[in-house]
PDB file of C-alpha atoms in Angstrom:
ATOM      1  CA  UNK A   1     -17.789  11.633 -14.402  1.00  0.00           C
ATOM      2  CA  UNK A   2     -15.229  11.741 -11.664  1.00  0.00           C
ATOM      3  CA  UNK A   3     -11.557   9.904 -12.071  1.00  0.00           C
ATOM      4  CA  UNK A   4      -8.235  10.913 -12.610  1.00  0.00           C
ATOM      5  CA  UNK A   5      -7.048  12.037 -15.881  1.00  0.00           C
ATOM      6  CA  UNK A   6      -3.097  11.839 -16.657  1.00  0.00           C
ATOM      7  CA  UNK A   7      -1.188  13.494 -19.438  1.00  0.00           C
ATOM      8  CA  UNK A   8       0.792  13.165 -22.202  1.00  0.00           C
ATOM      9  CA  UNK A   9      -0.754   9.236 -22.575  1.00  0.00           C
ATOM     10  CA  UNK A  10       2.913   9.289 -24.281  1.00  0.00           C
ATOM     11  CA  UNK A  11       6.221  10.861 -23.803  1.00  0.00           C
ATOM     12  CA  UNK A  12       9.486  10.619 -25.680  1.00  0.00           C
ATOM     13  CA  UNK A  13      12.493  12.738 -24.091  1.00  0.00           C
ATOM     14  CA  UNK A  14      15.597  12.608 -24.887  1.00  0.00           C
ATOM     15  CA  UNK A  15      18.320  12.135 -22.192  1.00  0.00           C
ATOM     16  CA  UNK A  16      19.478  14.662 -19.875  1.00  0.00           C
ATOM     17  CA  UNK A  17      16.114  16.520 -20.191  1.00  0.00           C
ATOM     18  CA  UNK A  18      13.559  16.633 -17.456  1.00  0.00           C
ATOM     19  CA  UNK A  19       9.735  15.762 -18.276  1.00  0.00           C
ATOM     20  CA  UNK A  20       6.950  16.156 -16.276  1.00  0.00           C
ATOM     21  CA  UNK A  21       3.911  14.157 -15.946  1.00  0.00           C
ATOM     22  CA  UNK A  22       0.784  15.855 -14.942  1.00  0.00           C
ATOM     23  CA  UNK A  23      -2.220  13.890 -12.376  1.00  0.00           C
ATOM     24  CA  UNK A  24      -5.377  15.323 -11.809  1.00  0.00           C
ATOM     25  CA  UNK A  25      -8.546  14.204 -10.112  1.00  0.00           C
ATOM     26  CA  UNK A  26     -12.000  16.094  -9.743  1.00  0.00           C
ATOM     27  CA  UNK A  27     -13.032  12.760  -6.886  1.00  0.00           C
ATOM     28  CA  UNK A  28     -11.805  15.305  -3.826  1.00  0.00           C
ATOM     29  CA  UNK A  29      -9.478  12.792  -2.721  1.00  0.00           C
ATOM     30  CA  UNK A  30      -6.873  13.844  -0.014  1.00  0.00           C
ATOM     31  CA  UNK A  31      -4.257  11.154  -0.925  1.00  0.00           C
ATOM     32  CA  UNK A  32      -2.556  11.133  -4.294  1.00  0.00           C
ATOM     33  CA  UNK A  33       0.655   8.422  -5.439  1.00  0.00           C
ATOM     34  CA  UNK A  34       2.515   7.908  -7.636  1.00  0.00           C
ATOM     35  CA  UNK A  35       3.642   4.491  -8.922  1.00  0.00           C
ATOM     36  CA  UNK A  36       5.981   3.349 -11.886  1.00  0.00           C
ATOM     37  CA  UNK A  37       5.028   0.079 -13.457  1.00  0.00           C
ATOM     38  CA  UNK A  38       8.047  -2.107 -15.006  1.00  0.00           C
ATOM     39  CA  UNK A  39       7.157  -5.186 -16.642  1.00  0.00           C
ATOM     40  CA  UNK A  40       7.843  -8.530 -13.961  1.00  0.00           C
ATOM     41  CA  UNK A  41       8.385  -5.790 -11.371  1.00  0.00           C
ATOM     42  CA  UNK A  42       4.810  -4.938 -10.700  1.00  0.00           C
ATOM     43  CA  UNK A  43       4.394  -1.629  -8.729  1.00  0.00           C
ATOM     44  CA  UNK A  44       6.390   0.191  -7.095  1.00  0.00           C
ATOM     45  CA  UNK A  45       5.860   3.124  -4.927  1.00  0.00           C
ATOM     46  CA  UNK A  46       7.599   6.821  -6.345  1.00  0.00           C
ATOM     47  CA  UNK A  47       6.018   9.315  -3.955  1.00  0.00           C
ATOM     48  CA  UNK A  48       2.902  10.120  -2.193  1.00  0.00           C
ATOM     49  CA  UNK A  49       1.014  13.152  -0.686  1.00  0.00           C
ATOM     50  CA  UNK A  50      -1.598  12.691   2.197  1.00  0.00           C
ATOM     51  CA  UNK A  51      -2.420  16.098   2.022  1.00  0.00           C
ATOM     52  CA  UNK A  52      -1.963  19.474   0.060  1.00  0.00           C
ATOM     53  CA  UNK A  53       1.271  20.836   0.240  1.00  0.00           C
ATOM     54  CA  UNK A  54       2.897  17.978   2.092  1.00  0.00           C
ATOM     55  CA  UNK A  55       4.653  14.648   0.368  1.00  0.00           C
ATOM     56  CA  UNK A  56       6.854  11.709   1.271  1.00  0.00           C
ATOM     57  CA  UNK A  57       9.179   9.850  -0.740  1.00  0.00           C
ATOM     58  CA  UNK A  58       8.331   6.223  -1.698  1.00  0.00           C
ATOM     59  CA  UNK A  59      10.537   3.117  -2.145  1.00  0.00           C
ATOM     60  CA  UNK A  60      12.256   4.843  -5.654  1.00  0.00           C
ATOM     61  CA  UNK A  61      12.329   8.538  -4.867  1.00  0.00           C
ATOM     62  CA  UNK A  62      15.629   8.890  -6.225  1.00  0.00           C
ATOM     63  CA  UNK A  63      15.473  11.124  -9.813  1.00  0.00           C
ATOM     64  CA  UNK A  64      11.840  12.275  -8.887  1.00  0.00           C
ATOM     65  CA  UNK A  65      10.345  15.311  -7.819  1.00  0.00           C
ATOM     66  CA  UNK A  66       6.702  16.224  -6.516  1.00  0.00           C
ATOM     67  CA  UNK A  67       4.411  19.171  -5.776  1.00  0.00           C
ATOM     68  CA  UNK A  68       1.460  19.321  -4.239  1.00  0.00           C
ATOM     69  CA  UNK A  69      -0.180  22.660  -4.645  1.00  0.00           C
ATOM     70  CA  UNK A  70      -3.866  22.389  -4.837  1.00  0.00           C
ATOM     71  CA  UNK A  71      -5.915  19.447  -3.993  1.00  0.00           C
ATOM     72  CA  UNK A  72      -6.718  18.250  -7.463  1.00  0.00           C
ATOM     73  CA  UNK A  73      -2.672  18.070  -8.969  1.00  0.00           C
ATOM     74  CA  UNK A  74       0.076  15.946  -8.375  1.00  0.00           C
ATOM     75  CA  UNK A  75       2.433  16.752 -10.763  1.00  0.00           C
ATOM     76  CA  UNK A  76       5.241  14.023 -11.362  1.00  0.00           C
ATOM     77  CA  UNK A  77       9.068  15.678 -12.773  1.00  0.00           C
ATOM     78  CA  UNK A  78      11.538  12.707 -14.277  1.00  0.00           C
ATOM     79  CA  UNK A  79      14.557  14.600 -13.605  1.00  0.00           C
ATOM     80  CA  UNK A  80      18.182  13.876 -16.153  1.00  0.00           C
ATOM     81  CA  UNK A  81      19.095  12.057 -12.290  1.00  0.00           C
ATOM     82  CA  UNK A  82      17.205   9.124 -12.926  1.00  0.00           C
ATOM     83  CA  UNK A  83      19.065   6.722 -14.158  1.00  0.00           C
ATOM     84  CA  UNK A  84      16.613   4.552 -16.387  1.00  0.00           C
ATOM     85  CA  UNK A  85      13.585   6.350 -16.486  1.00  0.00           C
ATOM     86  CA  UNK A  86      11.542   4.762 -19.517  1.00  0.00           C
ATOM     87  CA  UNK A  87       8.669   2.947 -17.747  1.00  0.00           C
ATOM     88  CA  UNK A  88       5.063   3.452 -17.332  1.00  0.00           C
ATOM     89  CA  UNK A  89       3.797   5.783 -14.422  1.00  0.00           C
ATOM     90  CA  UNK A  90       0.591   5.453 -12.891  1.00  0.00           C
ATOM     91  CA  UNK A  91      -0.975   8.645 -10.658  1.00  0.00           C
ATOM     92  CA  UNK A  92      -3.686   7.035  -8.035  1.00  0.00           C
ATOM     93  CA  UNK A  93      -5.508   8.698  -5.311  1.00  0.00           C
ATOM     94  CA  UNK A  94      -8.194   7.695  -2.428  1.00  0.00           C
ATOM     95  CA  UNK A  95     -10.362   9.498  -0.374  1.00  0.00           C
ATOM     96  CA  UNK A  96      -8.470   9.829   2.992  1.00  0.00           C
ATOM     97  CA  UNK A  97      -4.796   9.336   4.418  1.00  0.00           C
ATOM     98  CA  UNK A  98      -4.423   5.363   4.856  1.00  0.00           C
ATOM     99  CA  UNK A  99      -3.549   6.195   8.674  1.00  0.00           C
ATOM    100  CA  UNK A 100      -6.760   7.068   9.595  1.00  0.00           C
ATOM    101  CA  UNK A 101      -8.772   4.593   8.616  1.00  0.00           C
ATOM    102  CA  UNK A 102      -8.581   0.683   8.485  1.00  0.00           C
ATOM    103  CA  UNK A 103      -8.119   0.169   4.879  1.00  0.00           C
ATOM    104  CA  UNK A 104      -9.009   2.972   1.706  1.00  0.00           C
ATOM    105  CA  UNK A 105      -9.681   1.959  -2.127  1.00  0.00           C
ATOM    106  CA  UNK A 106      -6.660   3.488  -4.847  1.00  0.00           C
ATOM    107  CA  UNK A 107      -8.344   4.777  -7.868  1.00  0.00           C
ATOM    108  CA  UNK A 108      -6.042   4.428 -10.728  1.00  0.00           C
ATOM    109  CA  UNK A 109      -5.560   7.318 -14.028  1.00  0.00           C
ATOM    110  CA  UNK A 110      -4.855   5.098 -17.147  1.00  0.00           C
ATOM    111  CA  UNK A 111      -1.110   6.001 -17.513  1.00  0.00           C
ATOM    112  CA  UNK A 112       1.887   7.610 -19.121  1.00  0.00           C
ATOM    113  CA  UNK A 113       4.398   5.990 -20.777  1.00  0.00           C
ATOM    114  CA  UNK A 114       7.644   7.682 -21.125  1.00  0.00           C
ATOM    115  CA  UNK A 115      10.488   6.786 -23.404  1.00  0.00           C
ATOM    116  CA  UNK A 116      13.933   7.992 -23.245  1.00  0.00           C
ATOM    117  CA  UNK A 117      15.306   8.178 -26.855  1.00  0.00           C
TER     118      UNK A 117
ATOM    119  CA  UNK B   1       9.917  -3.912   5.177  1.00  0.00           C
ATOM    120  CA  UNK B   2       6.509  -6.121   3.577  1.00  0.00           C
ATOM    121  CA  UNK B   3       7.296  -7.923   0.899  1.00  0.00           C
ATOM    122  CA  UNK B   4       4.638  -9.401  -1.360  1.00  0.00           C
ATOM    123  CA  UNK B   5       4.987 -12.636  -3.393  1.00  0.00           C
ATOM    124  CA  UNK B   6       2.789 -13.450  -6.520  1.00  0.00           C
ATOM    125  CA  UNK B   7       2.730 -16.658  -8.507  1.00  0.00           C
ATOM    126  CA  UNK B   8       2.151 -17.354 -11.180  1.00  0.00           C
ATOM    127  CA  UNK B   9       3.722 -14.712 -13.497  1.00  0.00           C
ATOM    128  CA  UNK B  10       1.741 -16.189 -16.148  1.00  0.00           C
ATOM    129  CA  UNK B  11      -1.718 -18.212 -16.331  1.00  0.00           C
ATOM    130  CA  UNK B  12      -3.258 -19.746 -19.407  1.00  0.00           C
ATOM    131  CA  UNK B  13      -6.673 -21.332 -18.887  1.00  0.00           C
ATOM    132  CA  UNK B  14      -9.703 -22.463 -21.107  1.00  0.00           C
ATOM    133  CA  UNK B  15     -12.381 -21.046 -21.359  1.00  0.00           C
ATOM    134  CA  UNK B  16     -15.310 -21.753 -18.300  1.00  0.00           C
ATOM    135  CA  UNK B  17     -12.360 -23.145 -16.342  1.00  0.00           C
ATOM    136  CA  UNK B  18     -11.074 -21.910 -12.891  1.00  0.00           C
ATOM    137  CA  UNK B  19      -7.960 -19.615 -12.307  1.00  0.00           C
ATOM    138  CA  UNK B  20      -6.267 -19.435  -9.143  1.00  0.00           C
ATOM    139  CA  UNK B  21      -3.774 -16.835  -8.533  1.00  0.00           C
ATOM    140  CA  UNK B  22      -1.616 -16.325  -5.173  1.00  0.00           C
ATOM    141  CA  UNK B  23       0.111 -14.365  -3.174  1.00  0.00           C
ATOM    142  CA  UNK B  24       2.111 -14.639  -0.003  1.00  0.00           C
ATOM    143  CA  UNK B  25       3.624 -11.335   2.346  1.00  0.00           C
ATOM    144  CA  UNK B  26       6.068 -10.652   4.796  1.00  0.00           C
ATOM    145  CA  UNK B  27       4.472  -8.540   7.393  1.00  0.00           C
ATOM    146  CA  UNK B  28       2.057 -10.306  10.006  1.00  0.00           C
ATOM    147  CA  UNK B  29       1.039  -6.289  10.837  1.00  0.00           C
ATOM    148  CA  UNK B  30      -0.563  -6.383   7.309  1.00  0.00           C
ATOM    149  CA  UNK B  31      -4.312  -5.983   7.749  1.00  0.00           C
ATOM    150  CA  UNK B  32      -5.943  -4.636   3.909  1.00  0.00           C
ATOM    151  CA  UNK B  33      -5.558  -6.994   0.693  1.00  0.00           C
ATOM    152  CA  UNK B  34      -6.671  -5.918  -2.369  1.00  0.00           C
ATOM    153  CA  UNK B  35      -6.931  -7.392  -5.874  1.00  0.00           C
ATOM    154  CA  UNK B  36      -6.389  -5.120  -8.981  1.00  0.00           C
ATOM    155  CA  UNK B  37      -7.190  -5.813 -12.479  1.00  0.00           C
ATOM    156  CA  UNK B  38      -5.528  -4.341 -15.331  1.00  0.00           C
ATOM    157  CA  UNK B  39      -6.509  -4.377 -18.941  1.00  0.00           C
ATOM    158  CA  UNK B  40      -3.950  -3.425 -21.625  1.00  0.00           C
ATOM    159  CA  UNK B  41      -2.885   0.599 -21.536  1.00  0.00           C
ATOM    160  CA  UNK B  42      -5.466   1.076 -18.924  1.00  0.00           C
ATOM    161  CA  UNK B  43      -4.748   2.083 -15.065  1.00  0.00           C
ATOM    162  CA  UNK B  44      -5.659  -1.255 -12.590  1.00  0.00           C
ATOM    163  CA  UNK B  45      -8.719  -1.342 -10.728  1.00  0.00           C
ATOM    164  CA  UNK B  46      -9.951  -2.729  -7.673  1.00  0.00           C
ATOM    165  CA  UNK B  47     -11.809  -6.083  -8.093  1.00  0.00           C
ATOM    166  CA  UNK B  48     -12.120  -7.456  -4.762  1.00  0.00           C
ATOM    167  CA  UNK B  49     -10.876  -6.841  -1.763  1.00  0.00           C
ATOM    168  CA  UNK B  50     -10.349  -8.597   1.623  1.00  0.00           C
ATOM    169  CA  UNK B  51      -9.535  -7.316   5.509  1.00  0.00           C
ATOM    170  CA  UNK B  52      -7.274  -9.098   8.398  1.00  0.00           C
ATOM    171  CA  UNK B  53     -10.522  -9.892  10.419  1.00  0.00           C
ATOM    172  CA  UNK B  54     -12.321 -12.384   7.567  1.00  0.00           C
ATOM    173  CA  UNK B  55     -11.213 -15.390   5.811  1.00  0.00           C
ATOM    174  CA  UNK B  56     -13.038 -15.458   2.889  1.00  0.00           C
ATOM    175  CA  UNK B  57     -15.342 -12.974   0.330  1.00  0.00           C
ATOM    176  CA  UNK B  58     -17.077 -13.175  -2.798  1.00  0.00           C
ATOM    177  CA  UNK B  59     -18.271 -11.790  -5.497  1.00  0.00           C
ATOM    178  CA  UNK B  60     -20.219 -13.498  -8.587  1.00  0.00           C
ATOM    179  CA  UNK B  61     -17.620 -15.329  -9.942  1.00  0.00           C
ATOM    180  CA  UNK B  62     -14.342 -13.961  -8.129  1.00  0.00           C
ATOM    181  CA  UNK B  63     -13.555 -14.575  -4.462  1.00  0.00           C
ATOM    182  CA  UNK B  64     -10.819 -14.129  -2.481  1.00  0.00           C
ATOM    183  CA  UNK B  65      -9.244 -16.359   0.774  1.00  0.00           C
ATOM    184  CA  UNK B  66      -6.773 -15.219   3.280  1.00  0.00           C
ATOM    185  CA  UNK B  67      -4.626 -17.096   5.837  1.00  0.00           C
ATOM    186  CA  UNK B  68      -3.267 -15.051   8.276  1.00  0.00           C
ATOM    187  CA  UNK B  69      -1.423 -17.677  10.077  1.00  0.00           C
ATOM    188  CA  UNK B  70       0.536 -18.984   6.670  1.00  0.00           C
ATOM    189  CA  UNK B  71       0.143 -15.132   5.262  1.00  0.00           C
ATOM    190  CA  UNK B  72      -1.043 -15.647   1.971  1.00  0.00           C
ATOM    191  CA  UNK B  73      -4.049 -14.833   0.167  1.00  0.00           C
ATOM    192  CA  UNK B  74      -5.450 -16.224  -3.127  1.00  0.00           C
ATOM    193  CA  UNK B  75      -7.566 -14.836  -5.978  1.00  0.00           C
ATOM    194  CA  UNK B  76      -9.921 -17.580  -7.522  1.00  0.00           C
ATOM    195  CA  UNK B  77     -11.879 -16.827 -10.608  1.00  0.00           C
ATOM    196  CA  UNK B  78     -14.627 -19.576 -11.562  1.00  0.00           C
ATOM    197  CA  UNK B  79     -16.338 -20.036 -15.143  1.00  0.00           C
ATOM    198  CA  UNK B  80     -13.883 -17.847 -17.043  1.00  0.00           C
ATOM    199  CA  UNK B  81     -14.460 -15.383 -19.862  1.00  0.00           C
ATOM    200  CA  UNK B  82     -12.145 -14.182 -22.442  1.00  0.00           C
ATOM    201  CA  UNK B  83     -12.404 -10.823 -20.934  1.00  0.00           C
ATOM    202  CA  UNK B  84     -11.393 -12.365 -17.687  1.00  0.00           C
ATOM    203  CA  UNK B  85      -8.089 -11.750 -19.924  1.00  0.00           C
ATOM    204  CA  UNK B  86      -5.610  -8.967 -17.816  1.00  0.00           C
ATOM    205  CA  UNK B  87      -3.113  -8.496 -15.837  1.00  0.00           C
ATOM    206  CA  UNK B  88      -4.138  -9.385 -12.216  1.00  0.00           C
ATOM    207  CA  UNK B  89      -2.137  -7.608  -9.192  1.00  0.00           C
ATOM    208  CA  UNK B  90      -2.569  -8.448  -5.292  1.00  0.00           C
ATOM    209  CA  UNK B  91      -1.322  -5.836  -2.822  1.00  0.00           C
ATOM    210  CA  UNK B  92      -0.617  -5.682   1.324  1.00  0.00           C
ATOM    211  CA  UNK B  93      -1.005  -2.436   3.052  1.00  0.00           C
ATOM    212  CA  UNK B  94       0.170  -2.521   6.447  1.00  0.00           C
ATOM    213  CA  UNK B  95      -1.588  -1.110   9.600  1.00  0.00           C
ATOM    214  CA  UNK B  96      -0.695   2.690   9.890  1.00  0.00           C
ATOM    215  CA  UNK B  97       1.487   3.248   7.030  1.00  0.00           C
ATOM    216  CA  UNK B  98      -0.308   6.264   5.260  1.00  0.00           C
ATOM    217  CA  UNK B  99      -2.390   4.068   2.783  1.00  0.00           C
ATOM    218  CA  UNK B 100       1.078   2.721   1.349  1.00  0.00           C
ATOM    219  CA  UNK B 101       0.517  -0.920  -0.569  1.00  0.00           C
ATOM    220  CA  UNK B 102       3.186  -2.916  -1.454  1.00  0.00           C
ATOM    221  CA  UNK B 103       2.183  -4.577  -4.833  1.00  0.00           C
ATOM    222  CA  UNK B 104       2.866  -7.876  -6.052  1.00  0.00           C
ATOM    223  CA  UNK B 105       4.371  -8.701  -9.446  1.00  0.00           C
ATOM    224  CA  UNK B 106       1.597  -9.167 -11.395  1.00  0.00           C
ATOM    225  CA  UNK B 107      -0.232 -12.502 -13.238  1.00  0.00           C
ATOM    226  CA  UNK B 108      -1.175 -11.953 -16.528  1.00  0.00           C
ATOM    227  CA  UNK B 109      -4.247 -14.359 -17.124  1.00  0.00           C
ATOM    228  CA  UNK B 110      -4.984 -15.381 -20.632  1.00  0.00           C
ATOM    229  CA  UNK B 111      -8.583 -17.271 -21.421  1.00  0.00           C
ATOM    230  CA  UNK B 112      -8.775 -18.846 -24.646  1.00  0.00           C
ATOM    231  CA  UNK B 113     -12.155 -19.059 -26.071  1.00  0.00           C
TER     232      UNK B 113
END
């Protein structure tokens, strides 16, 4: 079955250490995001890649890195800069950069929570 | 920037009643306005969804409306089932914006049986 798998389901780190998250998706999507989930805060928007080897920072890129490598992977690093990093994160993708087209569907992975002890 | 409003936070219903959930935006260059569901440790997905150019769609027992001229949108849910029960998210994506959607804060709907 095609979908997006994301791993560790959960994290615990401890501060000052980085962590990274790993997204992958056998769907051949071209468009991969990342989101972090706070409760009463809904979504909001960490980075996103339209295409291999190209990214842009979302709304709360600060204390987050990406890579974008090979189609499939969109790797998500919680670096010791971000300030308050427990949350749940939430790796989507769809089939084709939003600017070409009038509207495109998000498939969501099922999520990784990470707490810092 | 588009800004996305959600009310309620939190919905309690009876079973085989209605549930209305809405949702107001910022941005009159917002044309794509999705619905999300999302069940407890799971990732949301899509439920319905709903473009600039139509005012209403349906589906079973979920539709959506949209108002461009007030710019809000509404989720309504009729004959609800317990596992109707989830966290309910609408969204905005504006025209040209790489796919971005601005999210709202989230309902959780309970149904009691």
């Amino acid at each position: 079955d095609g979908g997006i798998t994301q791993s560790p389901k959960y994290l615990f780190r401890k501060e000052g250490q980085n962590v990274t998250l790993s997204c992958e998706q056998n769907l051949n999507h071209d468009a991969m995001y990342w989101y972090r989930q706070d409760p009463g805060q809904g979504l909001r928007l960490i980075y996103y890649s339209q295409i291999v080897n190209d990214f842009q920072k979302g709304d709360i890129a600060e204390g987050y890195s990406v890579s974008r490598e090979k189609k499939e992977s969109f790797p998500l690093t919680v670096t010791s800069a971000q300030k308050n990093p427990t949350a749940f994160y939430l790796c989507a993708s769809s089939p084709e950069p939003g600017h070409y087209s009038g509207a495109n569907v998000l498939t969501f992975g099922a999520g990784s929570r990470l707490t810092v002890l | 920037g588009e800004n996305v409003e959600q009310h309620p936070s939190t919905l309690s219903v009876q079973e085989g009643d209605s549930a209305v959930i809405k949702c107001t935006y910022s941005d009159s260059a917002s044309n794509y306005f999705p619905w999300y569901k999302q069940e407890l440790g799971k990732g949301p997905q899509l439920i319905i969804d709903i473009r600039s150019n139509v005012g209403e769609k349906k589906d079973q027992r979920i539709a959506v409306t949209l108002n461009k001229t007030a710019k809000h949108f509404s989720l309504h849910i009729t004959e609800t089932q317990p596992e109707d029960s989830a966290v309910y998210f609408c969204a905005a994506r504006l025209r040209d914006q790489g796919g971005k959607l601005i999210f709202g804060q989230g309902t959780e709907l309970s149904v009691k049986p």
